[in-house]
PDB file of C-alpha atoms in Angstrom:
ATOM      1  CA  MET A   1      -2.521  23.907   3.289  1.00 91.00           C
ATOM      2  CA  ALA A   2      -0.033  21.509   1.717  1.00 95.00           C
ATOM      3  CA  ARG A   3       0.252  20.105  -1.771  1.00 97.00           C
ATOM      4  CA  VAL A   4       0.600  16.315  -1.331  1.00 98.00           C
ATOM      5  CA  LEU A   5       1.344  13.487  -3.747  1.00 98.00           C
ATOM      6  CA  VAL A   6       0.058   9.984  -3.020  1.00 98.00           C
ATOM      7  CA  VAL A   7       2.073   7.465  -5.027  1.00 98.00           C
ATOM      8  CA  TYR A   8       1.145   3.804  -5.248  1.00 98.00           C
ATOM      9  CA  ALA A   9       1.990   0.506  -6.896  1.00 97.00           C
ATOM     10  CA  THR A  10      -0.733  -2.109  -7.207  1.00 95.00           C
ATOM     11  CA  THR A  11      -1.296  -5.533  -8.686  1.00 92.00           C
ATOM     12  CA  GLU A  12      -5.051  -6.130  -8.421  1.00 91.00           C
ATOM     13  CA  GLY A  13      -6.176  -2.581  -7.558  1.00 94.00           C
ATOM     14  CA  GLN A  14      -6.740  -2.583  -3.787  1.00 97.00           C
ATOM     15  CA  THR A  15      -3.696  -0.405  -3.107  1.00 98.00           C
ATOM     16  CA  ALA A  16      -5.014   2.130  -5.630  1.00 98.00           C
ATOM     17  CA  LYS A  17      -8.366   2.123  -3.844  1.00 98.00           C
ATOM     18  CA  ILE A  18      -6.647   2.729  -0.499  1.00 98.00           C
ATOM     19  CA  ALA A  19      -4.510   5.512  -2.043  1.00 98.00           C
ATOM     20  CA  GLU A  20      -7.687   7.253  -3.243  1.00 98.00           C
ATOM     21  CA  HIS A  21      -9.223   6.929   0.232  1.00 98.00           C
ATOM     22  CA  ILE A  22      -6.119   8.539   1.760  1.00 98.00           C
ATOM     23  CA  ALA A  23      -6.259  11.327  -0.822  1.00 98.00           C
ATOM     24  CA  ASP A  24      -9.939  11.954  -0.074  1.00 98.00           C
ATOM     25  CA  ALA A  25      -9.102  12.289   3.633  1.00 98.00           C
ATOM     26  CA  GLY A  26      -6.377  14.792   2.782  1.00 98.00           C
ATOM     27  CA  ARG A  27      -8.723  16.818   0.610  1.00 98.00           C
ATOM     28  CA  ALA A  28     -11.326  16.796   3.383  1.00 97.00           C
ATOM     29  CA  ALA A  29      -8.642  18.284   5.645  1.00 97.00           C
ATOM     30  CA  GLY A  30      -8.114  21.096   3.125  1.00 97.00           C
ATOM     31  CA  HIS A  31      -4.979  19.878   1.356  1.00 98.00           C
ATOM     32  CA  GLU A  32      -4.417  19.673  -2.383  1.00 98.00           C
ATOM     33  CA  VAL A  33      -3.817  15.969  -2.992  1.00 98.00           C
ATOM     34  CA  LEU A  34      -2.940  14.224  -6.238  1.00 97.00           C
ATOM     35  CA  VAL A  35      -2.764  10.441  -6.720  1.00 98.00           C
ATOM     36  CA  ARG A  36      -0.436   8.735  -9.207  1.00 97.00           C
ATOM     37  CA  ARG A  37       0.830   5.261 -10.036  1.00 97.00           C
ATOM     38  CA  ALA A  38       4.520   5.023  -9.164  1.00 97.00           C
ATOM     39  CA  ASP A  39       5.524   4.279 -12.749  1.00 94.00           C
ATOM     40  CA  ASP A  40       3.596   7.334 -14.041  1.00 94.00           C
ATOM     41  CA  VAL A  41       5.343   9.942 -11.876  1.00 94.00           C
ATOM     42  CA  GLU A  42       7.667  12.363 -13.637  1.00 88.00           C
ATOM     43  CA  ASP A  43      10.629  13.273 -11.418  1.00 83.00           C
ATOM     44  CA  ALA A  44      10.519  16.879 -12.634  1.00 79.00           C
ATOM     45  CA  GLU A  45       7.066  17.425 -11.109  1.00 86.00           C
ATOM     46  CA  LEU A  46       8.033  16.249  -7.604  1.00 94.00           C
ATOM     47  CA  SER A  47       9.557  19.535  -6.457  1.00 91.00           C
ATOM     48  CA  GLY A  48       6.061  21.061  -6.473  1.00 93.00           C
ATOM     49  CA  PHE A  49       4.888  18.831  -3.606  1.00 97.00           C
ATOM     50  CA  GLU A  50       5.350  19.537   0.080  1.00 97.00           C
ATOM     51  CA  ALA A  51       4.600  16.000   1.328  1.00 98.00           C
ATOM     52  CA  PHE A  52       4.387  12.433   0.041  1.00 98.00           C
ATOM     53  CA  VAL A  53       2.542   9.211   0.814  1.00 98.00           C
ATOM     54  CA  VAL A  54       3.785   6.028  -0.876  1.00 98.00           C
ATOM     55  CA  GLY A  55       1.903   2.736  -0.890  1.00 98.00           C
ATOM     56  CA  ALA A  56       2.628  -0.729  -2.225  1.00 98.00           C
ATOM     57  CA  SER A  57       1.265  -4.226  -1.816  1.00 96.00           C
ATOM     58  CA  LEU A  58       3.067  -7.347  -0.756  1.00 94.00           C
ATOM     59  CA  HIS A  59       3.125 -10.364  -3.044  1.00 88.00           C
ATOM     60  CA  ALA A  60       5.266 -13.363  -2.150  1.00 84.00           C
ATOM     61  CA  GLY A  61       7.131 -11.263   0.409  1.00 89.00           C
ATOM     62  CA  ARG A  62       8.038  -8.433  -1.971  1.00 94.00           C
ATOM     63  CA  TYR A  63       6.701  -5.026  -2.906  1.00 97.00           C
ATOM     64  CA  GLN A  64       6.242  -4.030  -6.535  1.00 96.00           C
ATOM     65  CA  ARG A  65       9.427  -3.045  -8.341  1.00 96.00           C
ATOM     66  CA  GLU A  66       7.971   0.316  -9.401  1.00 97.00           C
ATOM     67  CA  ALA A  67       7.405   1.334  -5.759  1.00 97.00           C
ATOM     68  CA  ARG A  68      10.966   0.390  -4.827  1.00 97.00           C
ATOM     69  CA  THR A  69      12.329   2.241  -7.875  1.00 97.00           C
ATOM     70  CA  PHE A  70      10.307   5.363  -7.045  1.00 97.00           C
ATOM     71  CA  VAL A  71      11.530   5.421  -3.441  1.00 97.00           C
ATOM     72  CA  GLU A  72      15.167   4.702  -4.316  1.00 97.00           C
ATOM     73  CA  ARG A  73      15.182   7.355  -7.034  1.00 96.00           C
ATOM     74  CA  ASN A  74      13.620   9.985  -4.751  1.00 97.00           C
ATOM     75  CA  VAL A  75      14.831   8.998  -1.266  1.00 97.00           C
ATOM     76  CA  GLU A  76      16.521  12.351  -0.584  1.00 96.00           C
ATOM     77  CA  LEU A  77      13.354  14.298  -1.398  1.00 96.00           C
ATOM     78  CA  LEU A  78      11.194  11.872   0.586  1.00 97.00           C
ATOM     79  CA  GLY A  79      13.527  12.238   3.550  1.00 96.00           C
ATOM     80  CA  ALA A  80      13.540  16.022   3.356  1.00 96.00           C
ATOM     81  CA  ARG A  81       9.748  16.411   3.392  1.00 97.00           C
ATOM     82  CA  PRO A  82       6.945  14.883   5.441  1.00 98.00           C
ATOM     83  CA  SER A  83       6.353  11.398   4.084  1.00 98.00           C
ATOM     84  CA  ALA A  84       4.510   8.198   4.923  1.00 98.00           C
ATOM     85  CA  PHE A  85       4.499   4.614   3.693  1.00 98.00           C
ATOM     86  CA  PHE A  86       1.615   2.167   3.683  1.00 98.00           C
ATOM     87  CA  SER A  87       1.726  -1.544   3.010  1.00 98.00           C
ATOM     88  CA  VAL A  88      -1.212  -3.615   1.742  1.00 97.00           C
ATOM     89  CA  SER A  89      -1.372  -7.374   2.209  1.00 94.00           C
ATOM     90  CA  LEU A  90      -3.680 -10.219   3.072  1.00 89.00           C
ATOM     91  CA  ALA A  91      -1.249 -11.159   5.856  1.00 88.00           C
ATOM     92  CA  ALA A  92      -2.249  -7.949   7.652  1.00 89.00           C
ATOM     93  CA  ALA A  93      -5.701  -9.523   8.093  1.00 86.00           C
ATOM     94  CA  SER A  94      -4.335 -12.838   9.345  1.00 82.00           C
ATOM     95  CA  ARG A  95      -5.452 -14.238  12.673  1.00 82.00           C
ATOM     96  CA  ASN A  96      -1.896 -15.522  13.030  1.00 83.00           C
ATOM     97  CA  ALA A  97       0.190 -12.950  14.944  1.00 84.00           C
ATOM     98  CA  ASP A  98       3.400 -14.317  13.378  1.00 86.00           C
ATOM     99  CA  GLU A  99       2.135 -13.450   9.892  1.00 85.00           C
ATOM    100  CA  ARG A 100       1.215  -9.915  10.960  1.00 89.00           C
ATOM    101  CA  GLU A 101       4.674  -9.559  12.521  1.00 93.00           C
ATOM    102  CA  ASP A 102       6.212 -10.783   9.265  1.00 92.00           C
ATOM    103  CA  VAL A 103       4.524  -7.874   7.486  1.00 94.00           C
ATOM    104  CA  GLU A 104       6.102  -5.443   9.947  1.00 95.00           C
ATOM    105  CA  ARG A 105       9.509  -7.044   9.321  1.00 96.00           C
ATOM    106  CA  LEU A 106       9.019  -6.757   5.556  1.00 96.00           C
ATOM    107  CA  ILE A 107       8.099  -3.078   5.910  1.00 97.00           C
ATOM    108  CA  ALA A 108      11.236  -2.496   8.011  1.00 97.00           C
ATOM    109  CA  ARG A 109      13.384  -4.350   5.465  1.00 97.00           C
ATOM    110  CA  PHE A 110      11.918  -2.347   2.554  1.00 97.00           C
ATOM    111  CA  LEU A 111      12.634   0.925   4.351  1.00 98.00           C
ATOM    112  CA  GLU A 112      16.132  -0.200   5.335  1.00 97.00           C
ATOM    113  CA  ASP A 113      16.916  -1.411   1.802  1.00 97.00           C
ATOM    114  CA  THR A 114      15.725   1.868   0.282  1.00 97.00           C
ATOM    115  CA  HIS A 115      17.357   4.023   3.015  1.00 97.00           C
ATOM    116  CA  TRP A 116      14.068   5.813   3.650  1.00 98.00           C
ATOM    117  CA  THR A 117      12.721   6.827   7.043  1.00 97.00           C
ATOM    118  CA  PRO A 118       9.133   8.023   6.602  1.00 98.00           C
ATOM    119  CA  LYS A 119       7.431   9.881   9.457  1.00 97.00           C
ATOM    120  CA  LEU A 120       4.577   7.366   9.508  1.00 98.00           C
ATOM    121  CA  THR A 121       4.007   3.785   8.351  1.00 98.00           C
ATOM    122  CA  GLY A 122       0.823   1.767   8.127  1.00 97.00           C
ATOM    123  CA  SER A 123      -0.127  -1.803   7.344  1.00 97.00           C
ATOM    124  CA  PHE A 124      -3.569  -2.453   5.884  1.00 97.00           C
ATOM    125  CA  ALA A 125      -5.383  -5.616   4.941  1.00 95.00           C
ATOM    126  CA  GLY A 126      -6.028  -5.983   1.242  1.00 94.00           C
ATOM    127  CA  ALA A 127      -8.555  -8.009  -0.697  1.00 94.00           C
ATOM    128  CA  LEU A 128      -8.981 -11.400  -2.280  1.00 91.00           C
ATOM    129  CA  LYS A 129      -9.727 -10.567  -5.906  1.00 93.00           C
ATOM    130  CA  TYR A 130     -10.674 -14.057  -7.064  1.00 93.00           C
ATOM    131  CA  THR A 131     -12.467 -12.727 -10.150  1.00 93.00           C
ATOM    132  CA  ARG A 132      -9.241 -11.101 -11.375  1.00 91.00           C
ATOM    133  CA  TYR A 133      -6.985 -14.124 -10.879  1.00 91.00           C
ATOM    134  CA  GLY A 134      -6.081 -16.719 -13.449  1.00 92.00           C
ATOM    135  CA  TRP A 135      -6.999 -20.302 -12.609  1.00 92.00           C
ATOM    136  CA  LEU A 136      -3.621 -21.135 -11.023  1.00 93.00           C
ATOM    137  CA  LYS A 137      -3.508 -18.082  -8.759  1.00 90.00           C
ATOM    138  CA  ARG A 138      -7.184 -18.552  -7.873  1.00 90.00           C
ATOM    139  CA  ALA A 139      -6.497 -22.143  -6.768  1.00 90.00           C
ATOM    140  CA  LEU A 140      -3.428 -21.078  -4.785  1.00 88.00           C
ATOM    141  CA  MET A 141      -5.279 -18.235  -3.069  1.00 87.00           C
ATOM    142  CA  ARG A 142      -8.220 -20.515  -2.225  1.00 90.00           C
ATOM    143  CA  ARG A 143      -5.790 -22.962  -0.632  1.00 91.00           C
ATOM    144  CA  ILE A 144      -4.207 -20.194   1.439  1.00 86.00           C
ATOM    145  CA  ALA A 145      -7.620 -18.803   2.406  1.00 86.00           C
ATOM    146  CA  ARG A 146      -8.844 -22.246   3.449  1.00 89.00           C
ATOM    147  CA  LYS A 147      -5.751 -22.728   5.624  1.00 84.00           C
ATOM    148  CA  GLU A 148      -6.413 -19.332   7.251  1.00 81.00           C
ATOM    149  CA  GLY A 149     -10.105 -20.050   7.730  1.00 81.00           C
ATOM    150  CA  GLY A 150     -10.907 -17.316   5.219  1.00 84.00           C
ATOM    151  CA  ASP A 151     -13.299 -16.885   2.327  1.00 90.00           C
ATOM    152  CA  VAL A 152     -13.006 -19.561  -0.359  1.00 89.00           C
ATOM    153  CA  ASP A 153     -15.939 -18.792  -2.680  1.00 91.00           C
ATOM    154  CA  SER A 154     -13.853 -17.995  -5.754  1.00 90.00           C
ATOM    155  CA  SER A 155     -16.867 -16.760  -7.718  1.00 91.00           C
ATOM    156  CA  ARG A 156     -16.611 -13.386  -5.988  1.00 93.00           C
ATOM    157  CA  ASP A 157     -14.140 -10.983  -4.371  1.00 92.00           C
ATOM    158  CA  PHE A 158     -13.626 -10.288  -0.654  1.00 92.00           C
ATOM    159  CA  GLU A 159     -12.375  -7.008   0.771  1.00 95.00           C
ATOM    160  CA  TYR A 160     -10.661  -7.066   4.168  1.00 94.00           C
ATOM    161  CA  THR A 161      -9.476  -3.454   4.334  1.00 97.00           C
ATOM    162  CA  ASP A 162     -10.387  -1.735   7.590  1.00 96.00           C
ATOM    163  CA  TRP A 163     -11.393   1.676   6.213  1.00 98.00           C
ATOM    164  CA  ALA A 164     -11.556   3.230   9.682  1.00 97.00           C
ATOM    165  CA  GLN A 165      -7.901   2.231  10.173  1.00 98.00           C
ATOM    166  CA  VAL A 166      -6.986   3.841   6.828  1.00 98.00           C
ATOM    167  CA  THR A 167      -8.840   7.002   7.868  1.00 98.00           C
ATOM    168  CA  ARG A 168      -6.974   7.139  11.205  1.00 98.00           C
ATOM    169  CA  PHE A 169      -3.644   6.769   9.375  1.00 98.00           C
ATOM    170  CA  SER A 170      -4.654   9.553   6.980  1.00 98.00           C
ATOM    171  CA  GLU A 171      -5.772  11.864   9.771  1.00 97.00           C
ATOM    172  CA  ARG A 172      -2.490  11.344  11.626  1.00 98.00           C
ATOM    173  CA  PHE A 173      -0.457  12.165   8.523  1.00 98.00           C
ATOM    174  CA  PHE A 174      -2.484  15.126   7.283  1.00 97.00           C
ATOM    175  CA  GLY A 175      -3.026  16.453  10.799  1.00 95.00           C
ATOM    176  CA  ALA A 176       0.734  16.742  11.268  1.00 94.00           C
ATOM    177  CA  LEU A 177       1.249  18.852   8.112  1.00 93.00           C
TER     178      LEU A 177
END
């Protein structure tokens, strides 16, 4: 079985939660899977892994800088071994097909900009973490949610991640190793 590293960048924590779910699926399939924040990975340790999964969340049309830096710094290694990328965003849960297509375009642009061609990509809905937002972001997110017909009770959080979809992505990746 393979030794796999799941690397993620997160803002409010949903991408980390998804990364752990992916790792659990890999372990259930018999692989040795470690999970690390992108800015905590030491380049020297990467040669010990046979495959990689990288995840990041979209905020204002951009992925976290640490995810981009990790991929750019290690693009040759990622290209030489089985690898996958997953994107987390609220737009992935949108009822508006144009917004979901925008996510796919942003994934393609990220991969083109970083010169990385992973074997598998996935786009997962994230979460509204109202309780973690400051007042300005909370108000902005409520306005967006209202426009989308989403959840606007800012006294609690709302998770939109389709865990069965994450499991299918994980099974496809780990099943191909």
